[in-house]
Amino acid sequence: MKKLLLFVNLWLVFSNTLFSQVPNTISDEAMVPPYTVPELLISQGGKPIKNVKDWEKIRRPEVLALLEQEQYGKIPGDLKISEIKILDNDDQALGGIAIRKQVMLTFRMNGKELSVELLMYLPKEKKSFPTFLGYNFAGNQTVNRDTTIHFAKAWNGTVKERGSASENWPAEMIIKSGCGVAIMYYWDIAPDKNDYSTGVYPLFYSEGQTKPTDDEWGALSAWAWGLSRALDYLKNDKNVDGNHVFVIGHSRLGKAALWAGATDQRFAGVISNCSGCCGAALSKRVFGETIGFVNGRFPRWTCGNFKKYSDKEDSLPFDQHMVLSLIAPRPLYVASASEDSWADPKGEYLSACYASSVYALYGYKSGLNPEVVPQPDTPVSGIISHHIRSGKHDILEYDWKQYIQFAQSTIGNLLTKYKERK
Ligand code: GCU
């Protein structure tokens, strides 16, 4: 993880210094072109959407289909967990304060098989409330120094050190607050390289197929699928409150967490940390990382259809506030870091502001004002919560403290209200 983070940080330093020189990349607010944010509350047929019923029956399915077709790609079929193996179940973990479980989820289709390990730390006294579910960047063994954690398969030929990402996963703090955490290694579901011969993709291939078709999933969609399958498991784990699983992710894994929350309404809430382009940030601002850049450097993340929008953000019939709107009325946290201009903190904030109109249909006021971007380290709490942490592109204890408080308070106050309405 350290090496990956070092690479990511070096890359960001490099890109932050040089990104004004990357064609079509803007680092100065004054250079943001005029743009129009695509309408959320008017249907494709021109009907104004004024209530929850029309949103859920007409507009939400349209928005979901558009994003699926044009950006993230469709899941090519139905595949559920074929086998669950409990490899480890220990109630004396983390110095005796937690239950640790390591569970292998196996998927089988068309004579092919994929196995993924889910690592969990859960409180001992009662069901974890809530449980944070997310991916790590470099193998489960990186998230804690606990020597019992199984090593991930070698990543890019190198094995990452135990505990090297423990700063990003403060397991003890999470447990002490009554929450749980469930973690997978993202590369196990779909490799983060331009090669579709491993991970979940081949399980769906028809004879002779070597990559998904242009409207089928890219890696973000495949990672989102993996999060939903982990949720299938968590819903049946007796130590987990399956109705209160919050999906969380940092950076590219924040992009995946948002799409998982948008496509799977069983997630109780969604947390995006520094997710940037194709995550929370508005693409039409073309500030920092652009679609052309993502498509050029990470073509595997999105579907083939998305490639036509490279350097043509003005032609996009959608933007990232629409992804956020699909999460309504569930609690949503969009967080950024002050020095992470590559991910466009202002664009992330604006997206959250524009998604508020859908929350308003459900009777929730977000308290976010597009005219005033909050100062660093002054969180705004509510059904859509937000903060900009001082510092770099990362997920740290400060961020987690806000997420724990957010998840526990929104569940109590807001989700109950929503359930009563239904
Ligand atoms: C790169 C990429 C970002 C991504 C980040 C990460 O910086 O340009 O879009 O979020 O890597 O995942 O670390």
XYZ file of C-alpha atoms and ligand atoms in Angstrom:
435
model
C 0.000 0.000 0.000
C 2.846 2.348 0.918
C 4.403 1.814 -2.477
C 1.079 2.284 -4.190
C 0.337 5.374 -2.121
C 3.824 6.659 -2.815
C 3.198 6.072 -6.477
C -0.218 7.751 -6.301
C 1.224 10.662 -4.296
C 4.169 11.056 -6.644
C 1.760 10.871 -9.506
C -0.427 13.546 -7.921
C 2.529 15.810 -7.143
C 3.607 15.288 -10.709
C 0.142 15.830 -12.088
C -0.594 18.778 -9.784
C 2.578 20.475 -10.973
C 2.174 19.545 -14.568
C -1.504 19.072 -15.076
C -1.988 22.593 -16.353
C 0.223 21.427 -19.212
C -1.845 18.318 -19.986
C -4.058 19.331 -22.918
C -7.557 20.360 -21.804
C -6.654 20.202 -18.131
C -7.429 23.203 -15.947
C -5.977 24.043 -12.542
C -7.199 27.646 -12.310
C -10.817 28.338 -11.326
C -10.929 31.333 -13.676
C -10.408 28.965 -16.625
C -13.495 26.831 -15.925
C -15.691 27.222 -19.020
C -19.367 28.157 -18.791
C -21.412 24.969 -18.565
C -24.962 23.834 -17.947
C -25.633 21.129 -15.391
C -27.978 18.525 -16.954
C -31.485 18.664 -15.501
C -32.368 16.097 -12.902
C -36.011 16.922 -12.478
C -37.251 16.936 -16.068
C -37.867 13.595 -17.766
C -36.563 12.731 -21.225
C -40.091 13.320 -22.475
C -40.081 16.838 -20.962
C -42.242 16.108 -17.914
C -41.353 18.107 -14.774
C -40.664 15.687 -11.912
C -42.337 17.055 -8.801
C -42.769 14.146 -6.448
C -41.191 10.910 -5.229
C -43.581 8.781 -7.262
C -42.560 10.353 -10.588
C -38.918 10.307 -9.575
C -39.001 6.605 -8.715
C -41.244 5.504 -11.606
C -40.040 7.746 -14.443
C -36.899 9.747 -13.894
C -34.742 7.540 -11.673
C -34.888 4.578 -14.086
C -34.016 6.941 -16.981
C -30.996 8.381 -15.176
C -29.801 4.936 -14.121
C -30.160 3.532 -17.649
C -28.319 6.503 -19.175
C -25.340 6.205 -16.846
C -25.246 2.445 -17.264
C -25.398 2.625 -21.042
C -22.989 5.523 -21.554
C -20.504 5.506 -18.694
C -20.161 2.537 -16.365
C -21.531 -0.289 -18.512
C -24.100 -2.963 -17.797
C -23.492 -6.065 -15.722
C -23.626 -8.775 -18.413
C -25.787 -11.228 -16.459
C -26.871 -12.559 -13.127
C -24.262 -14.188 -10.940
C -24.663 -14.841 -7.240
C -22.347 -16.434 -4.679
C -21.994 -20.164 -5.404
C -20.174 -21.106 -2.203
C -19.258 -19.529 1.132
C -16.336 -20.879 3.183
C -15.625 -19.527 6.660
C -11.833 -19.712 6.804
C -11.375 -17.940 10.112
C -13.670 -16.884 12.966
C -11.935 -15.563 16.063
C -13.538 -13.541 18.859
C -10.230 -12.475 20.389
C -9.008 -10.244 17.564
C -7.395 -6.802 17.887
C -6.233 -7.503 21.434
C -9.529 -9.163 22.404
C -11.922 -6.335 21.461
C -13.209 -7.683 18.139
C -14.395 -10.663 16.165
C -12.308 -11.283 13.073
C -13.730 -13.314 10.216
C -12.185 -14.233 6.904
C -14.658 -15.670 4.480
C -14.096 -16.963 0.989
C -16.817 -16.186 -1.546
C -16.695 -18.333 -4.667
C -18.515 -17.621 -7.928
C -18.960 -20.217 -10.667
C -20.264 -19.852 -14.177
C -19.617 -21.294 -17.654
C -17.126 -23.754 -16.175
C -15.043 -20.931 -14.677
C -14.501 -19.920 -11.079
C -13.543 -16.836 -9.081
C -12.756 -16.741 -5.343
C -12.502 -13.603 -3.247
C -11.720 -13.176 0.441
C -13.745 -10.870 2.639
C -12.038 -9.767 5.857
C -14.197 -8.472 8.702
C -13.632 -6.893 12.098
C -16.866 -6.767 14.062
C -17.714 -5.663 17.604
C -18.323 -8.451 20.125
C -21.166 -7.111 22.244
C -23.864 -6.577 19.624
C -24.379 -6.563 15.879
C -22.132 -3.997 14.249
C -23.915 -0.706 13.700
C -23.248 0.184 11.027
C -20.784 -1.916 9.030
C -18.501 -0.103 6.584
C -17.837 -2.112 3.448
C -15.066 -1.167 1.046
C -12.063 -2.240 -0.986
C -8.387 -1.904 -0.181
C -5.707 -1.102 -2.758
C -3.064 -3.729 -2.146
C -4.334 -6.807 -0.337
C -6.196 -7.519 2.922
C -2.909 -8.006 4.780
C -2.155 -4.301 4.349
C -5.120 -3.068 6.391
C -3.834 -4.166 9.810
C -0.677 -5.588 11.419
C -2.743 -8.572 12.615
C -0.536 -11.457 11.455
C -3.519 -13.766 11.001
C -4.818 -11.905 7.959
C -4.369 -13.944 4.816
C -2.051 -12.489 2.210
C -3.591 -11.448 -1.088
C -2.365 -13.063 -4.237
C 0.699 -11.212 -5.507
C -0.221 -7.884 -7.010
C 1.784 -6.818 -10.018
C 4.479 -9.288 -9.004
C 5.034 -7.742 -5.560
C 3.505 -8.563 -2.202
C 2.605 -5.567 -0.057
C 3.712 -5.393 3.561
C 1.428 -6.270 6.453
C -0.216 -3.222 7.989
C 1.131 -0.794 5.386
C -2.357 0.694 4.931
C -3.400 0.542 8.608
C -3.566 4.346 8.746
C -6.337 4.156 6.146
C -8.308 1.526 8.107
C -8.409 2.497 11.816
C -9.992 -0.815 12.823
C -9.647 -0.316 16.595
C -11.366 3.073 16.479
C -14.135 1.665 14.292
C -14.742 -1.255 16.675
C -14.663 0.911 19.809
C -17.444 3.053 18.360
C -19.640 -0.027 17.860
C -19.165 -0.197 14.103
C -17.754 -2.993 11.998
C -15.686 -3.085 8.864
C -15.674 -5.515 5.937
C -12.884 -5.279 3.388
C -11.916 -6.898 0.095
C -8.995 -6.506 -2.260
C -10.352 -4.841 -5.394
C -7.940 -6.491 -7.797
C -9.470 -9.904 -6.916
C -12.796 -8.867 -8.465
C -11.403 -7.112 -11.530
C -7.738 -6.385 -12.202
C -6.823 -2.715 -12.421
C -5.024 -3.100 -15.727
C -6.070 -3.036 -19.349
C -6.478 -6.770 -19.548
C -9.820 -8.499 -19.220
C -8.602 -12.086 -19.050
C -8.811 -12.445 -15.249
C -11.175 -11.408 -12.441
C -14.914 -11.727 -12.914
C -15.046 -10.819 -16.627
C -14.275 -14.262 -18.168
C -17.076 -15.917 -16.188
C -19.536 -14.159 -18.497
C -17.736 -14.551 -21.825
C -19.411 -16.300 -24.691
C -17.284 -18.540 -26.931
C -14.282 -16.608 -28.265
C -15.025 -13.387 -26.340
C -11.954 -11.709 -24.810
C -13.349 -8.440 -23.457
C -16.672 -6.895 -22.514
C -18.716 -5.351 -25.347
C -18.971 -1.543 -25.597
C -22.038 -1.285 -23.384
C -20.882 -3.903 -20.869
C -19.124 -3.198 -17.611
C -15.825 -1.524 -17.087
C -13.915 -2.113 -13.866
C -15.876 0.468 -11.824
C -19.063 -1.410 -12.575
C -17.397 -4.766 -11.883
C -16.055 -3.472 -8.555
C -19.539 -2.191 -7.708
C -20.938 -5.638 -8.517
C -18.378 -7.175 -6.114
C -19.522 -4.832 -3.340
C -23.121 -5.940 -3.884
C -22.100 -9.587 -3.637
C -20.260 -8.860 -0.379
C -23.474 -7.235 0.832
C -25.358 -10.436 -0.066
C -23.052 -12.229 2.344
C -23.212 -9.556 5.065
C -26.993 -9.630 5.073
C -26.782 -13.174 6.390
C -23.930 -12.821 8.873
C -25.308 -13.011 12.405
C -22.823 -10.451 13.755
C -23.780 -7.826 11.185
C -26.868 -5.653 10.979
C -27.421 -6.204 7.263
C -29.846 -3.308 6.969
C -27.120 -0.883 7.952
C -24.173 -1.464 5.674
C -22.468 1.717 4.439
C -20.384 1.385 1.307
C -17.181 3.430 1.396
C -14.224 4.048 -0.903
C -11.234 6.279 -1.479
C -10.173 7.634 -4.850
C -10.851 5.134 -7.669
C -12.467 2.928 -5.042
C -14.642 5.900 -4.058
C -15.839 6.036 -7.664
C -16.743 2.332 -7.332
C -18.471 2.889 -3.965
C -20.660 5.632 -5.442
C -21.702 3.463 -8.356
C -22.408 0.562 -5.992
C -24.618 2.799 -3.850
C -26.352 4.161 -6.941
C -27.121 0.740 -8.406
C -27.872 -1.196 -5.219
C -30.469 0.427 -2.995
C -29.853 -2.087 -0.226
C -26.812 -0.060 0.872
C -27.970 2.050 3.802
C -25.572 4.863 2.979
C -22.630 5.823 0.784
C -19.294 7.511 1.521
C -17.037 8.878 -1.194
C -13.558 10.023 -0.182
C -11.569 12.045 -2.759
C -13.352 10.198 -5.601
C -12.761 12.910 -8.238
C -13.371 12.421 -11.955
C -16.002 9.718 -12.676
C -16.712 9.807 -8.935
C -18.336 12.796 -7.269
C -16.696 15.603 -9.294
C -18.700 17.366 -11.999
C -17.130 16.490 -15.358
C -18.402 19.583 -17.130
C -16.122 21.831 -15.068
C -13.154 20.080 -16.740
C -11.147 21.090 -13.674
C -8.267 18.776 -12.761
C -8.610 15.282 -14.179
C -10.764 15.131 -17.314
C -12.707 12.396 -19.062
C -10.151 12.408 -21.866
C -7.436 11.745 -19.329
C -9.340 8.923 -17.600
C -10.218 7.339 -20.930
C -6.628 7.587 -22.119
C -4.908 6.326 -19.001
C -7.541 4.092 -17.413
C -9.753 2.946 -20.315
C -10.661 -0.200 -18.347
C -12.610 1.789 -15.700
C -15.611 2.677 -17.843
C -17.427 1.091 -20.773
C -16.559 1.471 -24.469
C -19.460 3.876 -25.043
C -17.876 6.408 -22.673
C -14.854 6.909 -24.913
C -16.756 9.219 -27.248
C -16.896 11.882 -24.500
C -13.116 12.308 -24.280
C -12.438 16.073 -24.394
C -16.126 16.597 -25.225
C -17.542 17.232 -21.769
C -19.950 19.825 -23.167
C -21.657 17.052 -25.157
C -22.314 14.885 -22.079
C -26.069 14.343 -21.601
C -25.379 13.587 -17.902
C -22.981 14.502 -15.120
C -21.850 13.104 -11.798
C -24.557 14.813 -9.695
C -26.849 12.273 -11.380
C -24.879 9.396 -9.880
C -25.293 11.021 -6.461
C -29.004 11.599 -7.047
C -29.536 7.840 -7.429
C -28.411 7.421 -3.826
C -31.313 9.560 -2.513
C -32.908 9.419 -0.024
C -30.157 7.445 1.708
C -27.393 9.228 3.630
C -24.520 10.337 1.398
C -21.121 11.731 2.406
C -18.925 13.471 -0.167
C -15.461 14.332 1.167
C -12.399 15.927 -0.408
C -8.920 17.085 0.587
C -7.770 20.678 0.234
C -4.595 19.852 -1.697
C -6.280 17.347 -3.989
C -7.061 19.691 -6.860
C -6.657 16.807 -9.327
C -9.961 15.462 -7.901
C -11.593 18.950 -8.003
C -12.924 19.444 -4.434
C -15.186 22.285 -5.587
C -16.649 20.114 -8.356
C -17.277 17.343 -5.819
C -19.078 19.786 -3.545
C -21.187 21.256 -6.356
C -22.260 17.814 -7.470
C -23.532 17.110 -3.954
C -25.359 20.480 -3.974
C -27.067 19.710 -7.295
C -28.118 16.225 -6.162
C -29.955 17.888 -3.254
C -33.023 18.567 -5.412
C -33.836 14.845 -5.392
C -33.380 14.626 -1.620
C -35.779 17.577 -1.387
C -38.477 15.496 -3.114
C -38.232 13.138 -0.136
C -38.537 16.048 2.286
C -34.848 16.335 3.212
C -32.995 19.643 3.217
C -29.303 19.134 2.515
C -28.013 22.411 3.948
C -25.474 22.655 1.111
C -25.221 25.967 -0.723
C -23.568 26.001 -4.178
C -22.620 29.669 -3.694
C -20.375 28.971 -0.712
C -17.814 26.176 -0.745
C -17.107 25.268 2.913
C -13.663 26.018 4.322
C -11.334 23.097 5.063
C -12.001 21.183 8.276
C -15.523 22.550 8.740
C -17.793 19.559 8.083
C -21.392 20.132 7.063
C -23.633 17.416 8.499
C -26.982 16.213 7.293
C -28.503 13.710 4.918
C -25.803 14.827 2.458
C -22.708 15.486 4.532
C -19.489 17.040 3.346
C -16.011 18.048 4.419
C -12.768 19.157 2.900
C -9.924 17.871 5.062
C -6.746 19.948 5.056
C -4.028 18.081 3.280
C -3.434 15.554 0.575
C -5.310 12.930 -1.389
C -5.792 10.240 1.278
C -8.256 8.703 3.735
C -7.193 9.298 7.323
C -8.420 9.133 10.899
C -9.986 12.595 10.640
C -12.116 11.388 7.722
C -13.144 8.183 9.513
C -14.193 10.110 12.648
C -16.615 12.122 10.540
C -17.900 8.994 8.755
C -18.578 7.114 11.981
C -20.479 10.031 13.453
C -22.352 10.593 10.192
C -23.335 6.954 9.767
C -24.520 6.528 13.337
C -26.451 9.794 13.526
C -28.058 9.647 10.088
C -29.214 6.104 10.668
C -30.861 7.130 13.903
C -32.453 10.379 12.843
C -33.010 10.350 9.147
C -33.356 6.797 7.979
C -36.095 6.166 10.516
C -37.966 9.132 9.111
C -37.615 7.694 5.603
C -38.833 4.269 6.680
C -41.859 5.799 8.359
C -42.760 7.518 5.089
C -42.643 4.350 3.009
C -5.136 8.667 -10.269
C -6.387 8.900 -11.110
C -7.591 9.230 -10.238
C -7.770 8.196 -9.149
C -6.468 7.999 -8.396
C -6.484 6.838 -7.396
O -4.734 9.856 -9.669
O -6.092 9.928 -12.019
O -8.780 9.284 -11.002
O -8.819 8.545 -8.290
O -5.424 7.698 -9.297
O -7.335 5.980 -7.435
O -5.590 6.778 -6.581
